[in-house]
Amino acid sequence: MSGLLGSTRAEVLRLRRWPATWVLIGVWFALDLAFVYVFNYIAYRTGDVSGPADRVPRAQLLAGLLPDAVPSAAVQGTPLFGGAIVLILGALAAGSGFGWGSWKTVLTQGPGRGTTFGGTLVVLALTVVGLVLATFALDLAVSSVLAAVEDQPVDLPSVGALAQGVGTGILVLGMWCAAGVLIGVLTRSPALAVGLGLVWALVVENLLRGVADLIGGLAVVTDHLPGTAAGSLVGALGGAAGDRAPGVQTILTSGTAIGFLLGYLVLFAAGGLVLMRRRDLA
């Protein structure tokens, strides 16, 4: 246990002083604010009530900007944009040690491989939890300000709704972060890991779902891919604008999506740990 605590403290120090960590976190906050609030608020203020029928009604846009919509609004971007960001973080955290030679140095002088790599997994898990909590706090603050500006009641969401939203965000982002860790260990190259991870998350799954529309039997596979499970869990939360968010799906039920996300999370984390313990680090 002392070895794991020591590895965790060392990894906290490394990630805390690593500029890439803060850049990725800043990018996520910027995307969250832009796509959840800035663009929708501009559309609300400039919207034409008598516009095209497919345009989102101004009342629906406003509803998505208020505090009681935060549980669903704060996780709208997690299946795609947020997932890609934490996947990069996981890939960099695991893969950079091979290129820099730090894994070899630490593992030859410090505790065992499982203990050292376990510290990395713990810190990444804490980072994901902190990122989700900070996102909800930011969104609650911004939505409360917008509600006051628009003379709307500041009705905060219930504790249960907040807990459900936070749990969804942690599970979705945690799964993608673990996927990044596994790819980083597999490739032993942060650049290659990031590239492969983004291609899969942003391109391959969407292409497979498109092909599944033509090949019926393939839908059994594509309906249970990591991105589909993540999007389905977020889609189950609903929300004023959830059906328009990129990556959000309604394919799986919430229970099925949770089961697959937990399975992928354990599979990716355990796979990375097994590979780290068995592979040559040279």
One Martini backbone bead per residue (centre of mass of N, CA, C, O) as a GRO file, in nm:
protein
  282
    1MET     BB    1   0.056   0.063  -0.020
    2SER     BB    2   0.299   0.259  -0.003
    3GLY     BB    3   0.377   0.231  -0.301
    4LEU     BB    4   0.113   0.345  -0.419
    5LEU     BB    5   0.126   0.621  -0.280
    6GLY     BB    6   0.397   0.704  -0.400
    7SER     BB    7   0.311   0.682  -0.699
    8THR     BB    8   0.079   0.882  -0.680
    9ARG     BB    9   0.241   1.131  -0.593
   10ALA     BB   10   0.429   1.134  -0.838
   11GLU     BB   11   0.202   1.159  -1.054
   12VAL     BB   12   0.083   1.420  -0.956
   13LEU     BB   13   0.337   1.588  -1.004
   14ARG     BB   14   0.365   1.535  -1.305
   15LEU     BB   15   0.079   1.631  -1.405
   16ARG     BB   16   0.078   1.913  -1.267
   17ARG     BB   17   0.360   2.000  -1.436
   18TRP     BB   18   0.209   1.942  -1.702
   19PRO     BB   19   0.103   2.129  -1.962
   20ALA     BB   20  -0.090   1.930  -2.110
   21THR     BB   21  -0.303   1.905  -1.891
   22TRP     BB   22  -0.399   2.209  -1.893
   23VAL     BB   23  -0.467   2.228  -2.189
   24LEU     BB   24  -0.689   2.010  -2.197
   25ILE     BB   25  -0.869   2.135  -1.981
   26GLY     BB   26  -0.908   2.407  -2.125
   27VAL     BB   27  -1.040   2.293  -2.380
   28TRP     BB   28  -1.287   2.170  -2.245
   29PHE     BB   29  -1.403   2.430  -2.121
   30ALA     BB   30  -1.430   2.581  -2.388
   31LEU     BB   31  -1.623   2.379  -2.526
   32ASP     BB   32  -1.845   2.382  -2.317
   33LEU     BB   33  -1.913   2.684  -2.332
   34ALA     BB   34  -1.959   2.711  -2.637
   35PHE     BB   35  -2.175   2.465  -2.694
   36VAL     BB   36  -2.374   2.515  -2.445
   37TYR     BB   37  -2.382   2.854  -2.435
   38VAL     BB   38  -2.282   3.058  -2.647
   39PHE     BB   39  -2.424   2.959  -2.908
   40ASN     BB   40  -2.711   2.930  -2.784
   41TYR     BB   41  -2.738   3.224  -2.691
   42ILE     BB   42  -2.708   3.355  -2.965
   43ALA     BB   43  -2.948   3.204  -3.091
   44TYR     BB   44  -3.156   3.318  -2.892
   45ARG     BB   45  -3.108   3.631  -2.943
   46THR     BB   46  -3.123   3.591  -3.284
   47GLY     BB   47  -3.379   3.456  -3.315
   48ASP     BB   48  -3.647   3.339  -3.530
   49VAL     BB   49  -3.966   3.252  -3.477
   50SER     BB   50  -4.034   3.251  -3.811
   51GLY     BB   51  -3.866   3.034  -3.897
   52PRO     BB   52  -3.773   2.748  -3.959
   53ALA     BB   53  -3.889   2.437  -3.864
   54ASP     BB   54  -3.588   2.315  -3.788
   55ARG     BB   55  -3.566   2.515  -3.578
   56VAL     BB   56  -3.491   2.591  -3.270
   57PRO     BB   57  -3.659   2.691  -3.025
   58ARG     BB   58  -3.620   2.942  -2.799
   59ALA     BB   59  -3.732   2.792  -2.552
   60GLN     BB   60  -3.538   2.550  -2.576
   61LEU     BB   61  -3.276   2.706  -2.553
   62LEU     BB   62  -3.331   2.829  -2.274
   63ALA     BB   63  -3.369   2.564  -2.117
   64GLY     BB   64  -3.058   2.474  -2.173
   65LEU     BB   65  -2.944   2.737  -1.988
   66LEU     BB   66  -3.045   2.636  -1.728
   67PRO     BB   67  -2.984   2.489  -1.427
   68ASP     BB   68  -3.183   2.232  -1.462
   69ALA     BB   69  -2.994   2.137  -1.729
   70VAL     BB   70  -2.706   2.047  -1.634
   71PRO     BB   71  -2.703   1.729  -1.613
   72SER     BB   72  -2.713   1.720  -1.940
   73ALA     BB   73  -2.530   1.952  -2.050
   74ALA     BB   74  -2.244   1.869  -1.920
   75VAL     BB   75  -2.251   1.575  -2.104
   76GLN     BB   76  -2.278   1.618  -2.416
   77GLY     BB   77  -1.948   1.613  -2.487
   78THR     BB   78  -1.833   1.328  -2.382
   79PRO     BB   79  -1.854   1.119  -2.623
   80LEU     BB   80  -1.649   1.306  -2.797
   81PHE     BB   81  -1.477   1.553  -2.701
   82GLY     BB   82  -1.413   1.460  -2.413
   83GLY     BB   83  -1.311   1.180  -2.491
   84ALA     BB   84  -1.072   1.278  -2.666
   85ILE     BB   85  -0.921   1.431  -2.443
   86VAL     BB   86  -0.882   1.194  -2.233
   87LEU     BB   87  -0.744   1.008  -2.431
   88ILE     BB   88  -0.496   1.181  -2.462
   89LEU     BB   89  -0.416   1.181  -2.165
   90GLY     BB   90  -0.379   0.873  -2.137
   91ALA     BB   91  -0.173   0.837  -2.367
   92LEU     BB   92   0.043   1.029  -2.252
   93ALA     BB   93   0.079   0.908  -1.967
   94ALA     BB   94   0.169   0.619  -2.083
   95GLY     BB   95   0.355   0.679  -2.350
   96SER     BB   96   0.584   0.883  -2.261
   97GLY     BB   97   0.764   0.686  -2.085
   98PHE     BB   98   0.900   0.545  -2.332
   99GLY     BB   99   1.038   0.783  -2.483
  100TRP     BB  100   1.188   0.897  -2.212
  101GLY     BB  101   1.255   0.644  -2.003
  102SER     BB  102   1.089   0.650  -1.725
  103TRP     BB  103   0.989   0.364  -1.688
  104LYS     BB  104   1.264   0.227  -1.665
  105THR     BB  105   1.367   0.386  -1.423
  106VAL     BB  106   1.140   0.333  -1.218
  107LEU     BB  107   1.126   0.008  -1.241
  108THR     BB  108   1.440  -0.029  -1.149
  109GLN     BB  109   1.403   0.152  -0.858
  110GLY     BB  110   1.127   0.077  -0.773
  111PRO     BB  111   0.857  -0.060  -0.776
  112GLY     BB  112   0.646  -0.235  -0.918
  113ARG     BB  113   0.458  -0.233  -1.196
  114GLY     BB  114   0.175  -0.239  -1.071
  115THR     BB  115   0.218  -0.006  -0.871
  116THR     BB  116   0.306   0.216  -1.068
  117PHE     BB  117   0.062   0.194  -1.266
  118GLY     BB  118  -0.155   0.231  -1.049
  119GLY     BB  119  -0.089   0.529  -0.993
  120THR     BB  120  -0.175   0.630  -1.270
  121LEU     BB  121  -0.472   0.536  -1.256
  122VAL     BB  122  -0.552   0.696  -1.005
  123VAL     BB  123  -0.490   0.981  -1.112
  124LEU     BB  124  -0.676   0.968  -1.358
  125ALA     BB  125  -0.934   0.922  -1.198
  126LEU     BB  126  -0.917   1.187  -1.034
  127THR     BB  127  -0.916   1.372  -1.280
  128VAL     BB  128  -1.194   1.298  -1.387
  129VAL     BB  129  -1.356   1.373  -1.138
  130GLY     BB  130  -1.261   1.669  -1.123
  131LEU     BB  131  -1.357   1.753  -1.406
  132VAL     BB  132  -1.658   1.701  -1.366
  133LEU     BB  133  -1.704   1.880  -1.117
  134ALA     BB  134  -1.602   2.142  -1.250
  135THR     BB  135  -1.810   2.147  -1.479
  136PHE     BB  136  -2.062   2.170  -1.302
  137ALA     BB  137  -1.982   2.428  -1.155
  138LEU     BB  138  -1.956   2.605  -1.406
  139ASP     BB  139  -2.244   2.559  -1.523
  140LEU     BB  140  -2.399   2.664  -1.280
  141ALA     BB  141  -2.286   2.951  -1.288
  142VAL     BB  142  -2.360   3.028  -1.580
  143SER     BB  143  -2.667   2.961  -1.569
  144SER     BB  144  -2.734   3.159  -1.339
  145VAL     BB  145  -2.657   3.415  -1.490
  146LEU     BB  146  -2.852   3.378  -1.730
  147ALA     BB  147  -3.109   3.372  -1.562
  148ALA     BB  148  -3.078   3.659  -1.451
  149VAL     BB  149  -3.063   3.809  -1.724
  150GLU     BB  150  -3.356   3.663  -1.817
  151ASP     BB  151  -3.558   3.648  -1.575
  152GLN     BB  152  -3.509   3.367  -1.436
  153PRO     BB  153  -3.537   3.106  -1.251
  154VAL     BB  154  -3.320   2.958  -1.001
  155ASP     BB  155  -3.338   2.626  -1.066
  156LEU     BB  156  -3.213   2.374  -0.914
  157PRO     BB  157  -3.112   2.078  -0.923
  158SER     BB  158  -3.126   1.786  -0.809
  159VAL     BB  159  -2.936   1.563  -0.647
  160GLY     BB  160  -3.006   1.321  -0.826
  161ALA     BB  161  -2.945   1.457  -1.100
  162LEU     BB  162  -2.651   1.526  -1.039
  163ALA     BB  163  -2.554   1.241  -0.980
  164GLN     BB  164  -2.624   1.126  -1.257
  165GLY     BB  165  -2.448   1.317  -1.424
  166VAL     BB  166  -2.177   1.265  -1.286
  167GLY     BB  167  -2.170   0.959  -1.334
  168THR     BB  168  -2.176   0.975  -1.638
  169GLY     BB  169  -1.918   1.140  -1.682
  170ILE     BB  170  -1.722   0.946  -1.538
  171LEU     BB  171  -1.775   0.692  -1.708
  172VAL     BB  172  -1.715   0.802  -1.989
  173LEU     BB  173  -1.432   0.930  -1.937
  174GLY     BB  174  -1.303   0.681  -1.807
  175MET     BB  175  -1.316   0.499  -2.053
  176TRP     BB  176  -1.147   0.680  -2.247
  177CYS     BB  177  -0.893   0.696  -2.070
  178ALA     BB  178  -0.838   0.389  -2.066
  179ALA     BB  179  -0.803   0.368  -2.371
  180GLY     BB  180  -0.553   0.550  -2.385
  181VAL     BB  181  -0.373   0.377  -2.208
  182LEU     BB  182  -0.374   0.122  -2.381
  183ILE     BB  183  -0.259   0.254  -2.638
  184GLY     BB  184   0.003   0.358  -2.509
  185VAL     BB  185   0.112   0.072  -2.439
  186LEU     BB  186   0.096  -0.061  -2.716
  187THR     BB  187   0.276   0.165  -2.878
  188ARG     BB  188   0.492   0.339  -2.714
  189SER     BB  189   0.346   0.613  -2.835
  190PRO     BB  190   0.198   0.913  -2.808
  191ALA     BB  191   0.140   0.994  -3.101
  192LEU     BB  192   0.016   0.727  -3.200
  193ALA     BB  193  -0.200   0.703  -2.980
  194VAL     BB  194  -0.353   0.960  -3.045
  195GLY     BB  195  -0.417   0.901  -3.341
  196LEU     BB  196  -0.569   0.632  -3.305
  197GLY     BB  197  -0.781   0.729  -3.101
  198LEU     BB  198  -0.911   0.951  -3.279
  199VAL     BB  199  -0.988   0.778  -3.518
  200TRP     BB  200  -1.179   0.598  -3.364
  201ALA     BB  201  -1.369   0.809  -3.219
  202LEU     BB  202  -1.424   1.002  -3.491
  203VAL     BB  203  -1.441   0.773  -3.736
  204VAL     BB  204  -1.479   0.461  -3.725
  205GLU     BB  205  -1.752   0.438  -3.581
  206ASN     BB  206  -1.913   0.603  -3.790
  207LEU     BB  207  -1.853   0.418  -4.030
  208LEU     BB  208  -1.971   0.157  -3.911
  209ARG     BB  209  -2.260   0.267  -3.878
  210GLY     BB  210  -2.298   0.316  -4.182
  211VAL     BB  211  -2.252   0.021  -4.274
  212ALA     BB  212  -2.481  -0.107  -4.095
  213ASP     BB  213  -2.714   0.001  -4.281
  214LEU     BB  214  -2.626  -0.219  -4.509
  215ILE     BB  215  -2.538  -0.431  -4.275
  216GLY     BB  216  -2.722  -0.588  -4.054
  217GLY     BB  217  -2.522  -0.771  -3.877
  218LEU     BB  218  -2.330  -0.529  -3.780
  219ALA     BB  219  -2.513  -0.396  -3.557
  220VAL     BB  220  -2.432  -0.577  -3.318
  221VAL     BB  221  -2.158  -0.430  -3.291
  222THR     BB  222  -2.208  -0.115  -3.320
  223ASP     BB  223  -2.420  -0.106  -3.070
  224HIS     BB  224  -2.144  -0.188  -2.866
  225LEU     BB  225  -1.965   0.035  -2.869
  226PRO     BB  226  -1.816   0.274  -2.690
  227GLY     BB  227  -1.957   0.522  -2.824
  228THR     BB  228  -2.245   0.413  -2.808
  229ALA     BB  229  -2.261   0.379  -2.504
  230ALA     BB  230  -2.198   0.670  -2.429
  231GLY     BB  231  -2.426   0.807  -2.597
  232SER     BB  232  -2.665   0.652  -2.464
  233LEU     BB  233  -2.629   0.751  -2.174
  234VAL     BB  234  -2.661   1.050  -2.240
  235GLY     BB  235  -2.936   1.022  -2.390
  236ALA     BB  236  -3.097   0.922  -2.132
  237LEU     BB  237  -3.109   1.214  -1.998
  238GLY     BB  238  -3.158   1.418  -2.204
  239GLY     BB  239  -3.290   1.728  -2.286
  240ALA     BB  240  -3.314   2.015  -2.473
  241ALA     BB  241  -3.021   1.934  -2.658
  242GLY     BB  242  -2.928   1.629  -2.672
  243ASP     BB  243  -3.017   1.546  -2.974
  244ARG     BB  244  -2.781   1.758  -3.100
  245ALA     BB  245  -2.541   1.617  -2.998
  246PRO     BB  246  -2.248   1.495  -3.053
  247GLY     BB  247  -2.266   1.136  -3.004
  248VAL     BB  248  -2.556   1.109  -2.938
  249GLN     BB  249  -2.764   0.839  -2.830
  250THR     BB  250  -3.055   0.576  -2.866
  251ILE     BB  251  -2.985   0.260  -2.866
  252LEU     BB  252  -2.939   0.222  -2.566
  253THR     BB  253  -2.992   0.155  -2.265
  254SER     BB  254  -2.883   0.254  -1.965
  255GLY     BB  255  -2.812  -0.026  -1.849
  256THR     BB  256  -2.651  -0.132  -2.091
  257ALA     BB  257  -2.447   0.101  -2.108
  258ILE     BB  258  -2.325   0.064  -1.828
  259GLY     BB  259  -2.224  -0.224  -1.865
  260PHE     BB  260  -2.031  -0.164  -2.106
  261LEU     BB  261  -1.862   0.059  -1.975
  262LEU     BB  262  -1.754  -0.109  -1.742
  263GLY     BB  263  -1.625  -0.325  -1.917
  264TYR     BB  264  -1.433  -0.138  -2.073
  265LEU     BB  265  -1.287  -0.016  -1.834
  266VAL     BB  266  -1.169  -0.281  -1.722
  267LEU     BB  267  -1.035  -0.384  -1.981
  268PHE     BB  268  -0.842  -0.146  -2.033
  269ALA     BB  269  -0.698  -0.135  -1.758
  270ALA     BB  270  -0.612  -0.434  -1.745
  271GLY     BB  271  -0.461  -0.442  -2.013
  272GLY     BB  272  -0.246  -0.233  -1.940
  273LEU     BB  273  -0.136  -0.384  -1.692
  274VAL     BB  274  -0.051  -0.648  -1.829
  275LEU     BB  275   0.141  -0.527  -2.036
  276MET     BB  276   0.331  -0.385  -1.834
  277ARG     BB  277   0.417  -0.661  -1.686
  278ARG     BB  278   0.514  -0.829  -1.968
  279ARG     BB  279   0.675  -0.622  -2.109
  280ASP     BB  280   0.922  -0.484  -2.278
  281LEU     BB  281   1.095  -0.162  -2.221
  282ALA     BB  282   1.317  -0.129  -2.458
   0.00000   0.00000   0.00000
